[in-house]
Tab-separated table of C-alpha atoms and ligand atoms in Angstrom:
chain	number	residue	atom	x	y	z
A	1	MET	CA	-0.210	0.180	0.096
A	2	TYR	CA	1.214	3.558	-0.881
A	3	GLN	CA	1.520	6.027	1.607
A	4	LYS	CA	2.023	9.725	1.448
A	5	ILE	CA	5.102	11.513	1.671
A	6	LYS	CA	6.677	12.464	4.749
A	7	GLY	CA	5.964	15.710	5.969
A	8	THR	CA	2.595	15.970	3.870
A	9	TYR	CA	-0.979	15.401	4.871
A	10	ASP	CA	-4.640	14.477	3.410
A	11	LEU	CA	-7.058	17.102	3.310
A	12	LEU	CA	-10.122	15.099	3.781
A	13	PRO	CA	-13.588	16.313	3.111
A	14	ASN	CA	-14.625	17.460	6.580
A	15	ASP	CA	-11.394	19.435	6.656
A	16	THR	CA	-11.678	21.080	3.577
A	17	LYS	CA	-14.941	22.445	4.033
A	18	LYS	CA	-13.345	24.356	7.262
A	19	TRP	CA	-10.564	25.358	4.791
A	20	GLN	CA	-12.538	26.205	2.511
A	21	SER	CA	-14.437	28.589	4.990
A	22	LEU	CA	-11.082	30.019	6.297
A	23	GLU	CA	-10.310	30.882	2.456
A	24	LYS	CA	-13.658	32.608	2.242
A	25	THR	CA	-12.841	34.860	5.186
A	26	ILE	CA	-9.485	35.514	3.755
A	27	ARG	CA	-10.985	36.454	0.731
A	28	SER	CA	-13.597	38.886	2.203
A	29	VAL	CA	-10.451	40.665	4.162
A	30	SER	CA	-8.637	40.850	1.111
A	31	LYS	CA	-11.412	42.752	-0.460
A	32	ILE	CA	-11.985	45.039	2.225
A	33	TYR	CA	-8.102	46.341	1.929
A	34	ASN	CA	-8.317	46.015	-1.952
A	35	TYR	CA	-5.847	43.424	-2.538
A	36	GLU	CA	-6.301	41.561	-5.764
A	37	GLU	CA	-5.308	37.731	-5.968
A	38	ILE	CA	-2.232	36.375	-7.967
A	39	ARG	CA	-1.424	32.932	-8.699
A	40	THR	CA	2.160	32.126	-9.676
A	41	PRO	CA	3.495	28.743	-10.704
A	42	ILE	CA	4.369	26.068	-8.198
A	43	PHE	CA	7.934	25.622	-9.417
A	44	GLU	CA	10.526	28.449	-10.389
A	45	ASN	CA	13.997	28.785	-11.607
A	46	THR	CA	16.350	27.755	-8.639
A	47	GLU	CA	18.266	30.726	-8.684
A	48	LEU	CA	15.127	32.801	-8.311
A	49	PHE	CA	15.378	31.833	-4.528
A	50	HIS	CA	19.140	32.181	-4.342
A	51	ARG	CA	19.057	35.569	-5.356
A	52	SER	CA	16.016	36.605	-3.262
A	53	VAL	CA	15.592	34.695	0.196
A	54	GLY	CA	19.427	34.532	0.178
A	55	GLU	CA	22.009	31.782	-0.231
A	56	GLU	CA	22.964	31.338	3.102
A	57	THR	CA	19.385	31.113	4.804
A	58	ASP	CA	18.216	28.153	6.312
A	59	ILE	CA	15.683	28.040	3.590
A	60	VAL	CA	17.682	28.055	0.462
A	61	SER	CA	20.856	26.243	1.866
A	62	LYS	CA	18.767	23.325	3.651
A	63	GLU	CA	15.440	23.153	2.702
A	64	THR	CA	14.432	23.728	-1.059
A	65	TYR	CA	13.219	20.849	-2.914
A	66	ASP	CA	15.475	21.316	-6.249
A	67	PHE	CA	15.522	18.749	-9.485
A	68	ILE	CA	16.563	19.106	-12.960
A	69	ASP	CA	14.023	18.846	-15.342
A	70	ARG	CA	14.182	16.715	-18.678
A	71	GLY	CA	15.571	20.510	-20.420
A	72	LYS	CA	18.378	20.108	-17.783
A	73	ARG	CA	17.081	23.502	-15.999
A	74	HIS	CA	17.547	23.893	-12.617
A	75	ILE	CA	13.984	23.699	-10.722
A	76	THR	CA	12.926	24.691	-7.119
A	77	LEU	CA	9.333	23.793	-5.940
A	78	ARG	CA	8.726	27.364	-4.259
A	79	PRO	CA	9.546	27.425	-0.590
A	80	GLU	CA	7.833	31.053	-0.217
A	81	GLY	CA	5.601	33.398	-2.330
A	82	THR	CA	7.462	36.908	-1.860
A	83	ALA	CA	10.299	36.164	-4.553
A	84	PRO	CA	7.776	34.394	-7.338
A	85	VAL	CA	5.293	37.062	-6.856
A	86	ALA	CA	8.148	39.992	-7.216
A	87	ARG	CA	9.377	37.785	-10.000
A	88	SER	CA	5.627	37.719	-11.691
A	89	TYR	CA	5.577	41.796	-10.931
A	90	ILE	CA	8.529	42.265	-12.907
A	91	GLU	CA	8.011	39.938	-15.891
A	92	ASN	CA	4.589	41.278	-16.223
A	93	LYS	CA	5.385	44.985	-15.862
A	94	LEU	CA	2.739	45.333	-13.149
A	95	TYR	CA	4.709	48.125	-12.099
A	96	ALA	CA	3.503	50.167	-15.129
A	97	ASP	CA	-0.492	49.466	-14.233
A	98	LYS	CA	-2.600	52.302	-13.859
A	99	LEU	CA	-2.256	51.696	-9.830
A	100	PRO	CA	0.927	52.892	-8.772
A	101	VAL	CA	0.673	50.888	-5.631
A	102	LYS	CA	0.109	47.168	-6.424
A	103	LYS	CA	-1.416	45.327	-3.630
A	104	LEU	CA	-1.732	41.599	-4.501
A	105	TYR	CA	-2.582	38.205	-2.448
A	106	TYR	CA	-2.001	34.802	-2.782
A	107	MET	CA	-2.867	31.378	-1.102
A	108	GLY	CA	-1.130	27.958	-2.079
A	109	PRO	CA	1.379	25.352	-1.278
A	110	MET	CA	4.941	25.862	-0.492
A	111	PHE	CA	7.800	23.529	-0.173
A	112	ARG	CA	10.431	23.231	2.708
A	113	TYR	CA	12.598	20.261	3.429
A	114	GLU	CA	12.150	20.688	7.103
A	115	ARG	CA	12.244	18.246	10.019
A	116	PRO	CA	8.155	17.667	10.309
A	117	GLN	CA	6.440	18.073	13.674
A	118	LYS	CA	2.873	19.526	14.242
A	119	GLY	CA	2.293	22.839	12.701
A	120	ARG	CA	5.606	21.976	10.379
A	121	TYR	CA	5.158	20.353	7.245
A	122	ARG	CA	7.217	19.606	4.114
A	123	GLN	CA	4.435	21.049	1.914
A	124	PHE	CA	2.322	23.709	3.537
A	125	ALA	CA	-0.010	26.167	2.385
A	126	GLN	CA	0.269	30.094	2.730
A	127	PHE	CA	-2.000	33.160	2.685
A	128	GLY	CA	0.248	35.959	1.713
A	129	ALA	CA	0.451	39.393	0.594
A	130	GLU	CA	2.868	41.763	-1.147
A	131	ALA	CA	2.297	45.643	-1.644
A	132	PHE	CA	4.636	47.044	-4.052
A	133	GLY	CA	5.367	50.689	-4.873
A	134	SER	CA	5.659	52.826	-1.778
A	135	THR	CA	8.352	53.328	0.754
A	136	SER	CA	5.871	55.041	2.936
A	137	PRO	CA	5.270	53.502	6.538
A	138	LEU	CA	1.970	53.788	6.124
A	139	LEU	CA	1.819	50.906	3.680
A	140	ASP	CA	3.821	48.719	6.325
A	141	ALA	CA	1.142	49.696	8.701
A	142	GLU	CA	-1.739	48.912	6.488
A	143	ILE	CA	0.101	45.197	5.832
A	144	ILE	CA	0.087	44.899	9.551
A	145	SER	CA	-3.363	45.718	10.086
A	146	TYR	CA	-4.515	43.816	7.206
A	147	ALA	CA	-2.941	40.669	8.893
A	148	VAL	CA	-4.310	41.692	12.342
A	149	SER	CA	-7.906	42.044	10.666
A	150	VAL	CA	-7.478	38.578	9.171
A	151	ILE	CA	-6.829	37.229	12.606
A	152	LYS	CA	-9.879	39.183	14.284
A	153	ALA	CA	-12.129	38.018	11.215
A	154	LEU	CA	-11.257	34.718	12.331
A	155	LYS	CA	-11.956	35.504	16.259
A	156	ILE	CA	-8.660	34.416	17.265
A	157	LYS	CA	-7.795	35.880	20.438
A	158	ASP	CA	-4.448	35.745	22.747
A	159	VAL	CA	-2.088	36.778	19.646
A	160	GLU	CA	1.077	39.188	19.975
A	161	VAL	CA	2.179	41.197	17.189
A	162	HIS	CA	6.154	41.617	17.228
A	163	VAL	CA	7.553	44.360	15.567
A	164	ASN	CA	10.931	45.143	15.139
A	165	SER	CA	13.305	47.411	12.512
A	166	ILE	CA	16.642	46.005	10.920
A	167	GLY	CA	16.861	49.425	8.848
A	168	ASP	CA	17.769	50.305	5.443
A	169	GLN	CA	21.262	48.542	3.957
A	170	GLU	CA	23.336	51.342	5.563
A	171	SER	CA	21.914	50.475	8.968
A	172	LYS	CA	22.014	46.749	8.200
A	173	VAL	CA	26.043	46.987	7.523
A	174	MET	CA	26.604	49.058	10.637
A	175	TYR	CA	24.760	46.588	12.786
A	176	LYS	CA	26.192	43.520	11.206
A	177	GLU	CA	29.873	45.047	11.843
A	178	ALA	CA	28.706	45.809	15.401
A	179	LEU	CA	27.236	42.314	16.102
A	180	ILE	CA	30.373	40.615	14.331
A	181	ALA	CA	32.672	42.708	16.746
A	182	TYR	CA	31.075	41.764	19.675
A	183	LEU	CA	30.481	37.947	19.221
A	184	GLU	CA	34.103	37.484	17.469
A	185	LYS	CA	35.887	36.412	20.674
A	186	ASP	CA	32.956	34.377	22.260
A	187	VAL	CA	31.764	32.656	19.151
A	188	GLN	CA	33.062	29.113	20.226
A	189	THR	CA	30.453	29.167	23.173
A	190	LEU	CA	27.547	29.299	20.809
A	191	CYS	CA	25.396	26.476	19.522
A	192	SER	CA	27.224	24.926	16.215
A	193	ASP	CA	24.529	26.316	14.105
A	194	CYS	CA	25.333	29.601	15.398
A	195	GLN	CA	29.101	29.482	15.010
A	196	LYS	CA	28.170	28.663	11.077
A	197	ARG	CA	25.691	31.292	11.070
A	198	PHE	CA	28.502	33.790	12.140
A	199	GLU	CA	30.529	32.978	9.156
A	200	THR	CA	27.511	33.178	6.935
A	201	ASN	CA	24.529	34.968	7.949
A	202	PRO	CA	25.292	36.638	11.455
A	203	LEU	CA	22.208	38.187	12.045
A	204	ARG	CA	20.212	34.838	12.249
A	205	ILE	CA	22.374	34.663	15.711
A	206	LEU	CA	20.167	37.003	17.368
A	207	ASP	CA	16.872	34.970	17.361
A	208	CYS	CA	18.502	31.728	17.608
A	209	LYS	CA	15.984	29.456	19.673
A	210	VAL	CA	19.089	27.619	21.584
A	211	ASP	CA	21.382	30.686	22.389
A	212	LYS	CA	18.854	33.450	22.751
A	213	ASP	CA	18.910	33.154	26.635
A	214	THR	CA	22.437	33.325	27.119
A	215	GLU	CA	24.129	36.511	28.684
A	216	LEU	CA	26.152	36.655	25.394
A	217	LEU	CA	22.972	37.154	23.346
A	218	LYS	CA	21.041	38.814	25.782
A	219	ASN	CA	23.813	41.676	26.095
A	220	ALA	CA	24.469	41.691	22.426
A	221	PRO	CA	24.296	45.047	20.183
A	222	LYS	CA	20.483	45.223	18.985
A	223	PRO	CA	19.585	46.321	15.221
A	224	LEU	CA	17.410	49.096	16.508
A	225	ASP	CA	20.651	50.616	18.164
A	226	TYR	CA	22.177	51.239	15.018
A	227	LEU	CA	19.473	52.405	12.701
A	228	ASN	CA	20.762	55.716	10.970
A	229	GLU	CA	18.169	58.691	11.024
A	230	GLU	CA	15.894	57.659	7.959
A	231	SER	CA	15.518	54.533	9.440
A	232	LYS	CA	14.692	55.750	12.800
A	233	THR	CA	12.017	58.085	11.342
A	234	HIS	CA	10.392	55.146	9.416
A	235	PHE	CA	9.997	52.730	12.507
A	236	ASN	CA	8.997	55.609	14.481
A	237	LYS	CA	6.155	56.643	11.942
A	238	LEU	CA	4.985	52.942	11.425
A	239	LEU	CA	4.604	52.902	15.302
A	240	ALA	CA	2.660	56.167	15.385
A	241	TYR	CA	0.334	54.561	12.623
A	242	LEU	CA	-0.123	51.153	14.269
A	243	ASP	CA	-1.000	53.614	17.552
A	244	ALA	CA	-3.317	55.393	15.279
A	245	MET	CA	-5.281	52.132	13.990
A	246	GLU	CA	-5.069	50.830	17.751
A	247	ILE	CA	-3.171	47.980	16.837
A	248	LYS	CA	-1.528	46.591	19.701
A	249	TYR	CA	2.293	45.349	19.300
A	250	VAL	CA	5.319	44.554	21.307
A	251	ILE	CA	8.704	45.795	20.051
A	252	ASP	CA	10.841	42.857	19.977
A	253	ARG	CA	14.293	44.207	19.561
A	254	ASN	CA	15.639	40.519	18.834
A	255	LEU	CA	13.414	39.762	16.040
A	256	VAL	CA	15.301	39.577	12.673
A	257	ARG	CA	13.412	36.918	10.618
A	258	GLY	CA	15.120	34.267	8.422
A	259	LEU	CA	15.257	35.887	4.688
A	260	ASP	CA	17.696	37.858	3.462
A	261	TYR	CA	15.532	40.430	1.355
A	262	TYR	CA	14.018	42.652	4.311
A	263	THR	CA	15.295	46.014	5.055
A	264	HIS	CA	13.200	48.315	7.895
A	265	THR	CA	10.156	46.950	9.174
A	266	VAL	CA	10.080	43.039	10.171
A	267	PHE	CA	7.139	41.599	11.962
A	268	GLU	CA	5.835	38.156	13.532
A	269	VAL	CA	2.236	37.248	14.977
A	270	ASN	CA	2.505	34.859	17.665
A	271	ALA	CA	-0.596	32.937	18.804
A	272	ASN	CA	-0.513	31.767	22.523
A	273	LEU	CA	-2.804	29.152	22.013
A	274	GLU	CA	-2.414	25.014	23.366
A	275	THR	CA	-3.780	23.665	19.969
A	276	LEU	CA	-0.797	25.072	18.150
A	277	GLY	CA	2.091	23.519	20.020
A	278	ALA	CA	5.822	24.711	19.605
A	279	GLN	CA	5.076	26.138	16.095
A	280	ASN	CA	3.101	29.167	17.442
A	281	THR	CA	4.109	31.942	14.809
A	282	ILE	CA	1.063	32.272	12.838
A	283	CYS	CA	2.396	35.100	10.527
A	284	GLY	CA	5.546	36.612	9.365
A	285	GLY	CA	6.401	39.546	7.320
A	286	GLY	CA	8.552	42.806	6.357
A	287	ARG	CA	9.644	45.147	3.884
A	288	TYR	CA	11.761	44.670	1.279
A	289	ASN	CA	13.021	48.053	-0.537
A	290	HIS	CA	15.381	46.013	-2.900
A	291	LEU	CA	14.114	42.910	-3.675
A	292	VAL	CA	12.574	43.724	-7.148
A	293	SER	CA	15.544	45.618	-8.099
A	294	SER	CA	17.926	42.645	-7.173
A	295	LEU	CA	15.654	40.404	-9.407
A	296	GLY	CA	16.486	42.744	-12.361
A	297	GLY	CA	13.131	44.810	-12.274
A	298	PRO	CA	12.928	48.581	-11.817
A	299	ASP	CA	13.750	50.395	-8.121
A	300	ILE	CA	10.333	49.626	-6.676
A	301	PRO	CA	9.889	48.684	-2.957
A	302	GLY	CA	7.787	46.426	-1.396
A	303	VAL	CA	6.045	45.138	1.921
A	304	GLY	CA	4.152	41.845	2.712
A	305	PHE	CA	3.225	39.034	5.004
A	306	ALA	CA	2.459	35.252	4.832
A	307	PHE	CA	0.455	33.302	7.258
A	308	GLY	CA	1.059	29.508	7.732
A	309	LEU	CA	-2.488	28.244	6.973
A	310	GLU	CA	-2.234	25.031	8.564
A	311	ARG	CA	-1.203	27.033	11.813
A	312	LEU	CA	-4.459	29.142	11.353
A	313	MET	CA	-6.339	26.053	11.206
A	314	PHE	CA	-4.784	24.645	14.492
A	315	ALA	CA	-5.622	28.354	15.951
A	316	LEU	CA	-9.053	27.974	14.969
A	317	GLU	CA	-9.594	24.638	17.149
A	318	SER	CA	-9.120	27.056	20.011
A	319	VAL	CA	-11.861	29.458	19.226
A	320	ASN	CA	-13.993	26.293	18.003
A	321	PHE	CA	-14.624	27.111	14.391
A	322	LYS	CA	-16.589	25.036	12.488
A	323	GLY	CA	-16.716	26.613	9.409
A	324	THR	CA	-19.907	26.929	7.293
A	325	PRO	CA	-22.283	24.177	7.929
A	326	ASP	CA	-22.802	21.608	5.309
A	327	TYR	CA	-26.190	21.675	3.517
A	328	LEU	CA	-28.693	20.845	0.600
A	329	HIS	CA	-31.366	22.698	-0.460
A	330	LEU	CA	-33.076	19.842	-1.928
A	331	TYR	CA	-32.941	15.950	-1.260
A	332	LEU	CA	-34.891	14.222	-4.277
A	333	MET	CA	-36.459	11.034	-3.543
A	334	ILE	CA	-37.221	9.429	-6.906
A	335	LEU	CA	-39.289	5.942	-6.008
A	336	GLY	CA	-39.080	3.395	-8.648
A	337	GLU	CA	-37.207	2.564	-11.707
A	338	GLU	CA	-40.269	4.019	-14.179
A	339	GLN	CA	-39.868	7.393	-12.323
A	340	LYS	CA	-36.376	8.002	-12.582
A	341	GLU	CA	-36.280	9.660	-16.287
A	342	ASP	CA	-38.829	12.167	-15.053
A	343	GLY	CA	-37.376	12.636	-11.731
A	344	ILE	CA	-33.924	13.653	-12.863
A	345	ARG	CA	-35.529	16.033	-15.364
A	346	LEU	CA	-37.163	17.733	-12.220
A	347	LEU	CA	-33.441	17.430	-10.375
A	348	ASN	CA	-31.980	18.844	-13.544
A	349	ARG	CA	-34.109	21.830	-13.509
A	350	CYS	CA	-33.679	22.554	-9.814
A	351	ARG	CA	-29.811	22.560	-10.058
A	352	ILE	CA	-29.632	24.605	-13.254
A	353	GLY	CA	-31.622	27.134	-11.275
A	354	GLY	CA	-28.704	27.000	-8.634
A	355	LEU	CA	-30.169	24.758	-6.181
A	356	PHE	CA	-27.912	22.630	-4.133
A	357	SER	CA	-29.333	19.121	-4.682
A	358	ASP	CA	-29.089	15.703	-4.409
A	359	ILE	CA	-30.274	11.840	-4.938
A	360	ASP	CA	-29.863	8.471	-4.150
A	361	PHE	CA	-27.803	6.186	-6.386
A	362	LEU	CA	-28.209	2.892	-4.482
A	363	ASP	CA	-32.097	2.150	-4.962
A	364	LYS	CA	-32.274	2.672	-1.070
A	365	ASN	CA	-35.542	2.373	0.465
A	366	LEU	CA	-37.436	5.293	1.900
A	367	LYS	CA	-36.337	4.913	5.565
A	368	ALA	CA	-33.039	4.927	4.351
A	369	GLN	CA	-33.332	7.967	1.836
A	370	PHE	CA	-34.612	10.000	4.852
A	371	LYS	CA	-31.805	9.133	6.703
A	372	LEU	CA	-29.495	10.008	3.857
A	373	ALA	CA	-31.276	13.231	3.341
A	374	ASP	CA	-30.571	14.100	7.358
A	375	ASN	CA	-26.928	13.252	7.058
A	376	MET	CA	-26.998	15.349	3.614
A	377	ASN	CA	-28.654	18.407	6.078
A	378	ALA	CA	-31.366	19.023	3.172
A	379	ARG	CA	-33.910	21.316	3.896
A	380	PHE	CA	-36.536	20.118	1.361
A	381	ILE	CA	-37.263	16.737	0.850
A	382	ALA	CA	-39.177	15.947	-2.283
A	383	ILE	CA	-40.801	12.645	-2.875
A	384	TYR	CA	-41.490	11.594	-6.258
A	385	GLY	CA	-43.141	7.968	-6.535
A	386	ALA	CA	-45.578	6.521	-9.131
A	387	ASN	CA	-48.729	8.012	-7.709
A	388	GLU	CA	-47.054	11.509	-8.062
A	389	LYS	CA	-46.102	10.959	-11.388
A	390	ALA	CA	-49.380	9.669	-12.364
A	391	LYS	CA	-50.645	13.136	-10.982
A	392	GLY	CA	-48.065	15.208	-12.615
A	393	GLU	CA	-47.321	16.174	-8.561
A	394	ILE	CA	-44.985	16.199	-5.945
A	395	ASN	CA	-44.477	15.923	-2.266
A	396	VAL	CA	-42.313	18.503	-0.838
A	397	LYS	CA	-41.572	18.767	2.997
A	398	ASP	CA	-39.792	21.577	4.450
A	399	LYS	CA	-37.195	20.439	7.528
A	400	ASP	CA	-37.310	23.736	8.938
A	401	THR	CA	-41.063	24.552	9.178
A	402	GLY	CA	-42.222	21.253	9.183
A	403	LYS	CA	-44.690	22.227	6.242
A	404	GLU	CA	-45.463	19.515	4.063
A	405	ILE	CA	-47.348	20.067	0.641
A	406	THR	CA	-48.109	18.451	-2.543
A	407	ILE	CA	-47.843	20.541	-5.660
A	408	LYS	CA	-47.571	20.359	-9.656
A	409	SER	CA	-44.181	18.697	-10.132
A	410	SER	CA	-43.597	21.576	-12.723
A	411	GLN	CA	-43.526	24.036	-9.591
A	412	LEU	CA	-41.058	22.299	-7.558
A	413	TYR	CA	-38.235	24.770	-8.412
A	414	ASN	CA	-40.437	27.830	-7.890
A	415	HIS	CA	-41.754	26.418	-4.788
A	416	ILE	CA	-38.551	25.898	-3.213
A	417	ILE	CA	-37.036	29.327	-4.388
A	418	THR	CA	-39.859	31.258	-3.218
A	419	GLU	CA	-39.638	29.252	0.113
A	420	LEU	CA	-35.911	30.028	0.632
A	421	MET	CA	-36.757	33.854	-0.343
A	422	ASN	CA	-39.022	33.908	2.461
A	423	PRO	CA	-37.688	36.615	4.644
A	424	ASN	CA	-39.798	35.519	7.989
A	425	HIS	CA	-37.603	32.157	8.063
A	426	SER	CA	-34.837	31.995	10.273
A	427	CYS	CA	-31.921	29.977	9.858
A	428	GLU	CA	-31.912	27.060	12.428
A	429	THR	CA	-28.034	26.666	11.878
A	430	CYS	CA	-26.835	30.133	12.633
A	431	GLU	CA	-29.970	31.394	13.916
A	432	GLU	CA	-29.936	34.619	11.897
A	433	ASP	CA	-32.574	35.561	9.740
A	434	SER	CA	-32.128	34.781	5.825
A	435	CYS	CA	-28.197	34.593	6.206
A	436	ASP	CA	-26.420	34.444	3.095
A	437	ASP	CA	-24.960	31.226	3.787
A	438	CYS	CA	-28.266	29.392	4.320
A	439	GLU	CA	-30.580	31.422	1.914
B	501	HAM	P1	8.220	32.781	6.704
B	501	HAM	O1	8.137	33.342	7.965
B	501	HAM	O2	9.405	31.835	6.061
B	501	HAM	O3	8.128	33.979	5.981
B	501	HAM	O4	6.621	31.970	6.562
B	501	HAM	C1	5.690	32.678	6.937
B	501	HAM	C2	4.788	31.607	7.587
B	501	HAM	O5	4.379	30.460	7.093
B	501	HAM	C3	5.444	31.322	9.177
B	501	HAM	O6	5.122	32.308	9.959
B	501	HAM	C4	4.548	29.988	9.454
B	501	HAM	O7	3.371	30.618	9.777
B	501	HAM	C5	4.200	29.234	8.021
B	501	HAM	N1	5.376	28.208	7.829
B	501	HAM	C6	6.586	28.529	7.582
B	501	HAM	N2	7.262	27.072	7.178
B	501	HAM	C7	6.207	26.398	7.640
B	501	HAM	C8	6.198	24.695	7.515
B	501	HAM	N3	7.336	24.445	7.156
B	501	HAM	N4	5.073	24.287	7.816
B	501	HAM	C9	4.103	25.074	8.107
B	501	HAM	N5	3.976	26.267	8.312
B	501	HAM	C10	5.036	26.870	7.766
B	501	HAM	C11	7.875	34.042	4.482
B	501	HAM	O8	7.502	32.879	3.949
B	501	HAM	C12	7.864	35.414	3.761
B	501	HAM	N6	7.625	35.014	2.277
B	501	HAM	C13	6.757	36.116	4.230
B	501	HAM	C14	6.569	37.353	3.903
B	501	HAM	C15	5.780	37.758	2.732
B	501	HAM	N7	7.509	38.301	3.707
B	501	HAM	C16	7.408	39.461	2.937
B	501	HAM	N8	6.346	38.970	2.259
């Protein structure tokens, strides 16, 4: 028997419903913030990630799924969405669009060869957003507010927004020199990963999970202390805008994030929920002023974030999120072989009109079919047997109101639509009058 690949999972129908509800909420918040969806390929040229995420980052040096295709091209399954979206932005000249600030969002699978555990997979899904075309800290604030609004719309509480600034290129260089000078003589006391990072990517030492509580790291210089004036102004304005939007945040002086393209703002959202386990960072993001130009595009800045959707799903377990309940408008019982052709005509008419409808395919008896209709959460159950056919009628029962009537079979569709539109109907599932999902 074949089994799924380590670090992957199957989403079975019960879960896909919850995912669809999650995606629906994400899309509606995206609309509120006026972000448009972009879809890029799942694989890209390997070089793209080396140039953007960075050769020395964990993602590129240890975690990518690389292969050589039959045309001898070096291909990588995308480990993240920012670089592909930036590539597409440049390639499709989206910067020449009539909207000077291009606001995009995406959802889809990403691939990283990481050690699998709860909340950490080798194939996982991200919802991300990228906004190109402005250096204003207002756009950083909007991006953070957008992420927070998604969390609020999902009713997830107990989250903390951590923000920091690593400054512009000049500040980053100054900070890096200071950090190297500070760590140089004690580097051998750090974990083996950090000893490597010291040579390749010293900034990452700051948020090392193993060493972060050592005196050496606690007293290490912090990026905020090395910001030049411009970077300081950017950060202070961001904080003022976040205050204006009443977004609570924590300034996290150790936050640097694991991807090379960031400048200025970096941020993460952690959720303190048991259902998440150790992997409690649900969202990460930041500004990247030179990513587009480093990939051969014009000098256009960007800022964005990405959520891990599996982690959001775990967070939703804490708020008892059930997703949109599954239901049918109509379960049609066609009784007897001779009634099938006329019966499926009725069914077809209802489906063409947009009613969620189903029937039995196993010639089950009446009792079993009532059970099936129950399991499918059908509001209307219509019975069409030999008697009904002979009289050109159909029997319809409304499970919500208990009303049962016999009508002309040609009126089935109109009858159900009229009942569904009845403004006095209060939905039993969500207890709202005429709710969108149930009408
Ligand atoms: P990242 O921090 O590498 O950033 O990933 C963002 C989020 O994806 C994480 O906070 C986490 O929730 C989720 N995630 C990452 N790896 C895994 C995994 N192996 N399994 C499950 N979930 C995972 C980025 O990817 C940047 N592109 C974010 C960004 C967009 N920055 C600017 N724009």
